[in-house]
Short mmCIF file of C-alpha atoms in Angstrom, two decimals:
data_model
loop_
_atom_site.label_atom_id
_atom_site.label_comp_id
_atom_site.label_asym_id
_atom_site.label_seq_id
_atom_site.Cartn_x
_atom_site.Cartn_y
_atom_site.Cartn_z
CA GLU A 1 86.30 -12.05 -42.66
CA ASP A 2 87.65 -8.51 -42.49
CA LYS A 3 90.74 -8.10 -40.36
CA VAL A 4 93.61 -5.78 -39.54
CA VAL A 5 96.99 -7.09 -38.37
CA GLN A 6 99.74 -4.99 -36.85
CA SER A 7 103.36 -5.90 -36.35
CA PRO A 8 105.40 -6.06 -34.31
CA LEU A 9 103.22 -6.50 -31.24
CA SER A 10 105.80 -4.73 -29.12
CA LEU A 11 109.04 -2.91 -29.65
CA VAL A 12 111.70 -1.46 -27.36
CA VAL A 13 114.15 1.04 -28.80
CA HIS A 14 116.60 3.66 -27.58
CA GLU A 15 116.08 7.36 -27.95
CA GLY A 16 117.20 8.56 -31.36
CA ASP A 17 116.38 5.29 -33.13
CA THR A 18 114.05 5.15 -36.11
CA VAL A 19 111.12 2.73 -35.98
CA THR A 20 108.74 1.37 -38.59
CA LEU A 21 105.36 0.03 -37.55
CA ASN A 22 103.34 -2.13 -39.90
CA CYS A 23 99.64 -2.52 -40.52
CA SER A 24 98.22 -4.99 -43.04
CA TYR A 25 94.56 -5.42 -43.76
CA GLU A 26 92.00 -7.57 -45.46
CA VAL A 27 88.90 -5.42 -45.60
CA THR A 28 86.24 -5.53 -48.25
CA ASN A 29 85.58 -2.22 -49.99
CA PHE A 30 88.38 -0.27 -48.36
CA ARG A 31 87.74 3.40 -47.76
CA SER A 32 90.46 4.70 -45.47
CA LEU A 33 93.12 3.69 -42.96
CA LEU A 34 93.74 5.59 -39.77
CA TRP A 35 96.61 5.64 -37.31
CA TYR A 36 96.10 6.49 -33.64
CA LYS A 37 98.46 6.97 -30.72
CA GLN A 38 97.30 5.84 -27.31
CA GLU A 39 99.30 6.83 -24.25
CA LYS A 40 97.33 6.36 -21.07
CA LYS A 41 93.73 6.84 -21.99
CA ALA A 42 91.89 7.79 -25.15
CA PRO A 43 93.55 7.17 -28.53
CA THR A 44 94.45 10.35 -30.35
CA PHE A 45 94.29 10.66 -34.10
CA LEU A 46 97.54 10.80 -36.09
CA PHE A 47 96.86 10.23 -39.78
CA MET A 48 94.19 9.25 -42.22
CA LEU A 49 95.24 7.64 -45.49
CA THR A 50 93.01 7.02 -48.48
CA SER A 51 95.33 7.01 -51.49
CA SER A 52 98.33 4.86 -52.28
CA GLY A 53 101.80 6.32 -52.38
CA ILE A 54 101.02 9.68 -50.81
CA GLU A 55 103.05 10.20 -47.67
CA LYS A 56 101.45 11.97 -44.75
CA LYS A 57 103.89 13.73 -42.48
CA SER A 58 103.71 15.38 -39.10
CA GLY A 59 107.00 16.31 -37.53
CA ARG A 60 109.00 13.14 -36.94
CA LEU A 61 106.06 10.90 -37.85
CA SER A 62 105.13 9.87 -41.34
CA SER A 63 102.88 7.28 -42.88
CA ILE A 64 102.16 5.82 -46.28
CA LEU A 65 99.60 3.44 -47.72
CA ASP A 66 99.94 0.71 -50.34
CA LYS A 67 96.47 -0.26 -51.54
CA LYS A 68 97.81 -2.85 -53.93
CA GLU A 69 99.69 -4.79 -51.27
CA LEU A 70 97.12 -3.86 -48.59
CA PHE A 71 99.36 -2.38 -45.95
CA SER A 72 100.48 0.83 -44.34
CA ILE A 73 103.57 1.79 -42.40
CA LEU A 74 104.08 4.39 -39.72
CA ASN A 75 107.61 5.72 -39.38
CA ILE A 76 108.97 7.57 -36.39
CA THR A 77 112.42 9.09 -36.73
CA ALA A 78 114.68 10.27 -33.91
CA THR A 79 112.42 8.66 -31.33
CA GLN A 80 111.90 10.30 -27.95
CA THR A 81 110.62 8.89 -24.66
CA GLY A 82 107.37 10.75 -25.31
CA ASP A 83 106.77 8.50 -28.31
CA SER A 84 106.22 5.57 -25.95
CA ALA A 85 102.63 4.46 -26.51
CA ILE A 86 100.43 1.92 -28.19
CA TYR A 87 99.99 2.70 -31.87
CA LEU A 88 96.70 1.57 -33.32
CA CYS A 89 95.76 1.09 -36.93
CA ALA A 90 92.12 1.09 -38.01
CA VAL A 91 90.46 0.51 -41.36
CA LEU A 92 87.13 1.90 -42.44
CA PRO A 93 85.27 0.19 -45.27
CA ASN A 94 82.94 1.97 -47.65
CA THR A 95 79.99 -0.04 -46.47
CA GLY A 96 78.80 -0.18 -42.90
CA ASN A 97 79.67 2.06 -40.03
CA GLN A 98 82.30 0.20 -38.11
CA PHE A 99 86.04 0.62 -37.91
CA TYR A 100 88.26 -2.47 -37.82
CA PHE A 101 91.11 -2.02 -35.38
CA GLY A 102 94.36 -3.93 -35.25
CA THR A 103 95.76 -5.27 -32.00
CA GLY A 104 98.19 -2.40 -31.74
CA THR A 105 101.97 -2.08 -31.45
CA SER A 106 103.33 -1.22 -28.03
CA LEU A 107 106.37 1.03 -28.45
CA THR A 108 108.72 1.74 -25.57
CA VAL A 109 111.49 4.28 -26.04
CA ILE A 110 114.19 4.13 -23.39
CA PRO A 111 116.60 6.98 -22.68
CA SER B 1 83.09 21.96 -30.53
CA GLN B 2 82.28 18.36 -29.83
CA THR B 3 83.17 16.61 -26.59
CA ILE B 4 82.61 13.10 -25.35
CA HIS B 5 82.25 12.13 -21.72
CA GLN B 6 82.49 8.80 -19.99
CA TRP B 7 81.92 7.85 -16.41
CA PRO B 8 82.96 6.56 -14.11
CA ALA B 9 86.69 6.84 -14.83
CA THR B 10 87.52 3.77 -12.76
CA LEU B 11 85.38 1.04 -11.27
CA VAL B 12 86.06 -2.00 -9.12
CA GLN B 13 83.21 -4.48 -8.97
CA PRO B 14 82.77 -7.99 -7.57
CA VAL B 15 82.00 -10.93 -9.84
CA GLY B 16 78.26 -11.31 -10.34
CA SER B 17 77.45 -7.65 -9.74
CA PRO B 18 75.69 -5.48 -12.35
CA LEU B 19 77.38 -2.86 -14.50
CA SER B 20 76.36 0.40 -16.07
CA LEU B 21 78.82 2.61 -17.95
CA GLU B 22 77.62 5.80 -19.50
CA CYS B 23 78.83 7.80 -22.46
CA THR B 24 77.48 11.12 -23.68
CA VAL B 25 78.43 13.29 -26.60
CA GLU B 26 77.98 17.03 -26.87
CA GLY B 27 78.08 19.37 -29.84
CA THR B 28 76.85 17.03 -32.55
CA SER B 29 73.62 15.39 -33.63
CA ASN B 30 72.89 11.85 -34.75
CA PRO B 31 76.41 10.54 -34.20
CA ASN B 32 77.46 6.94 -34.69
CA LEU B 33 78.41 5.63 -31.26
CA TYR B 34 80.74 2.78 -30.38
CA TRP B 35 81.79 0.76 -27.36
CA TYR B 36 85.23 -0.86 -27.40
CA ARG B 37 87.08 -2.97 -24.86
CA GLN B 38 90.83 -3.03 -24.62
CA ALA B 39 92.76 -5.66 -22.69
CA ALA B 40 96.00 -4.48 -21.08
CA GLY B 41 98.51 -3.40 -23.73
CA ARG B 42 96.38 -4.58 -26.63
CA GLY B 43 94.25 -3.19 -29.43
CA LEU B 44 90.59 -2.35 -29.41
CA GLN B 45 87.83 -4.90 -29.64
CA LEU B 46 84.57 -3.51 -30.96
CA LEU B 47 81.68 -4.55 -28.72
CA PHE B 48 78.69 -2.56 -29.95
CA TYR B 49 77.89 0.24 -32.30
CA SER B 50 74.79 2.31 -32.86
CA VAL B 51 73.67 4.43 -35.78
CA GLY B 52 70.61 5.86 -34.06
CA ILE B 53 68.33 5.83 -31.04
CA GLY B 54 67.37 2.30 -30.13
CA GLN B 55 69.57 0.78 -32.86
CA ILE B 56 72.31 -1.45 -31.50
CA SER B 57 74.59 -3.80 -33.39
CA SER B 58 76.51 -6.38 -31.40
CA GLU B 59 79.87 -7.57 -32.63
CA VAL B 60 80.90 -10.10 -30.02
CA PRO B 61 78.66 -12.53 -28.12
CA GLN B 62 79.07 -11.90 -24.42
CA ASN B 63 77.23 -11.06 -21.25
CA LEU B 64 77.28 -7.35 -22.00
CA SER B 65 74.53 -5.29 -23.59
CA ALA B 66 74.21 -1.75 -24.87
CA SER B 67 71.41 0.73 -25.14
CA ARG B 68 70.92 4.12 -26.72
CA PRO B 69 67.99 5.80 -25.00
CA GLN B 70 68.80 9.24 -26.38
CA ASP B 71 70.55 10.53 -29.48
CA ARG B 72 73.79 11.36 -27.70
CA GLN B 73 73.76 8.82 -24.90
CA PHE B 74 75.19 5.32 -25.07
CA ILE B 75 75.11 2.92 -22.15
CA LEU B 76 77.01 -0.33 -21.64
CA SER B 77 75.48 -2.76 -19.16
CA SER B 78 75.77 -6.18 -17.66
CA LYS B 79 73.49 -8.05 -15.30
CA LYS B 80 76.29 -10.19 -13.86
CA LEU B 81 79.95 -9.36 -14.35
CA LEU B 82 82.57 -11.99 -15.05
CA LEU B 83 86.27 -11.82 -14.25
CA SER B 84 86.95 -11.71 -17.99
CA ASP B 85 85.00 -8.45 -18.24
CA SER B 86 87.90 -6.57 -16.69
CA GLY B 87 89.48 -4.12 -19.06
CA PHE B 88 89.54 -0.59 -20.36
CA TYR B 89 86.26 0.45 -21.96
CA LEU B 90 86.27 3.18 -24.53
CA CYS B 91 83.33 4.98 -26.02
CA ALA B 92 83.75 6.70 -29.38
CA TRP B 93 81.68 8.68 -31.82
CA SER B 94 81.89 9.49 -35.48
CA VAL B 95 79.82 11.63 -37.77
CA SER B 96 77.06 9.53 -39.27
CA LEU B 97 77.13 8.19 -42.81
CA GLY B 98 80.67 6.89 -42.61
CA TYR B 99 82.86 9.89 -41.93
CA ASN B 100 86.49 9.06 -41.60
CA GLU B 101 87.52 9.66 -38.04
CA GLN B 102 86.41 8.39 -34.65
CA PHE B 103 86.75 10.49 -31.53
CA PHE B 104 87.33 8.69 -28.27
CA GLY B 105 86.21 9.36 -24.75
CA PRO B 106 88.59 9.19 -21.77
CA GLY B 107 87.67 5.58 -21.01
CA THR B 108 86.61 3.59 -17.96
CA ARG B 109 89.01 1.21 -16.24
CA LEU B 110 86.95 -1.73 -14.96
CA THR B 111 88.39 -4.28 -12.58
CA VAL B 112 86.25 -7.27 -11.69
CA LEU B 113 87.38 -9.11 -8.56
#
């Protein structure tokens, strides 16, 4: 059965800390992995990863994929209170039309 | 540009009452449409997806149903709500034929009392 597992489930850090969020997957015929940030309502897209070892970067956020070990990490450096959110990982297989979402990591950044 | 609408934004319903949540997409044709439920502070659980008018795939057995009466309209329904149906319901769309990104609507917060 295809599945996506995120860890940790929740995390509380202080402003300025660096965090690493994990996403591992078992999905047949992997196509791409996506990271989303969800604050109060709709998830917003962060990154899409399709190739191993190529880091995607946007400001203080970066992400990388390891297709051999079947996982991805999302790094946030110099965290700010505005980074507090649920971070969702989703995997899209080549076949079918559905995305497999992980359970999310709830990040709280305290001043 | 494409936009996705959901309504209502919040809903409080008694147990045993019916439900109808609506989602519409503008600015694209023949989208894949999805309904997700999210329990408080958790990830997304796929409920239904649709690749075309009248085509619904159900992922989780439950007392909910979905319909797609028009190309860009997706409806989530129930005849009798349960307490466990409470949650945050998100509609999403993606370009058909397996494009890589899903776009989410603003969601509906449903509380069943």
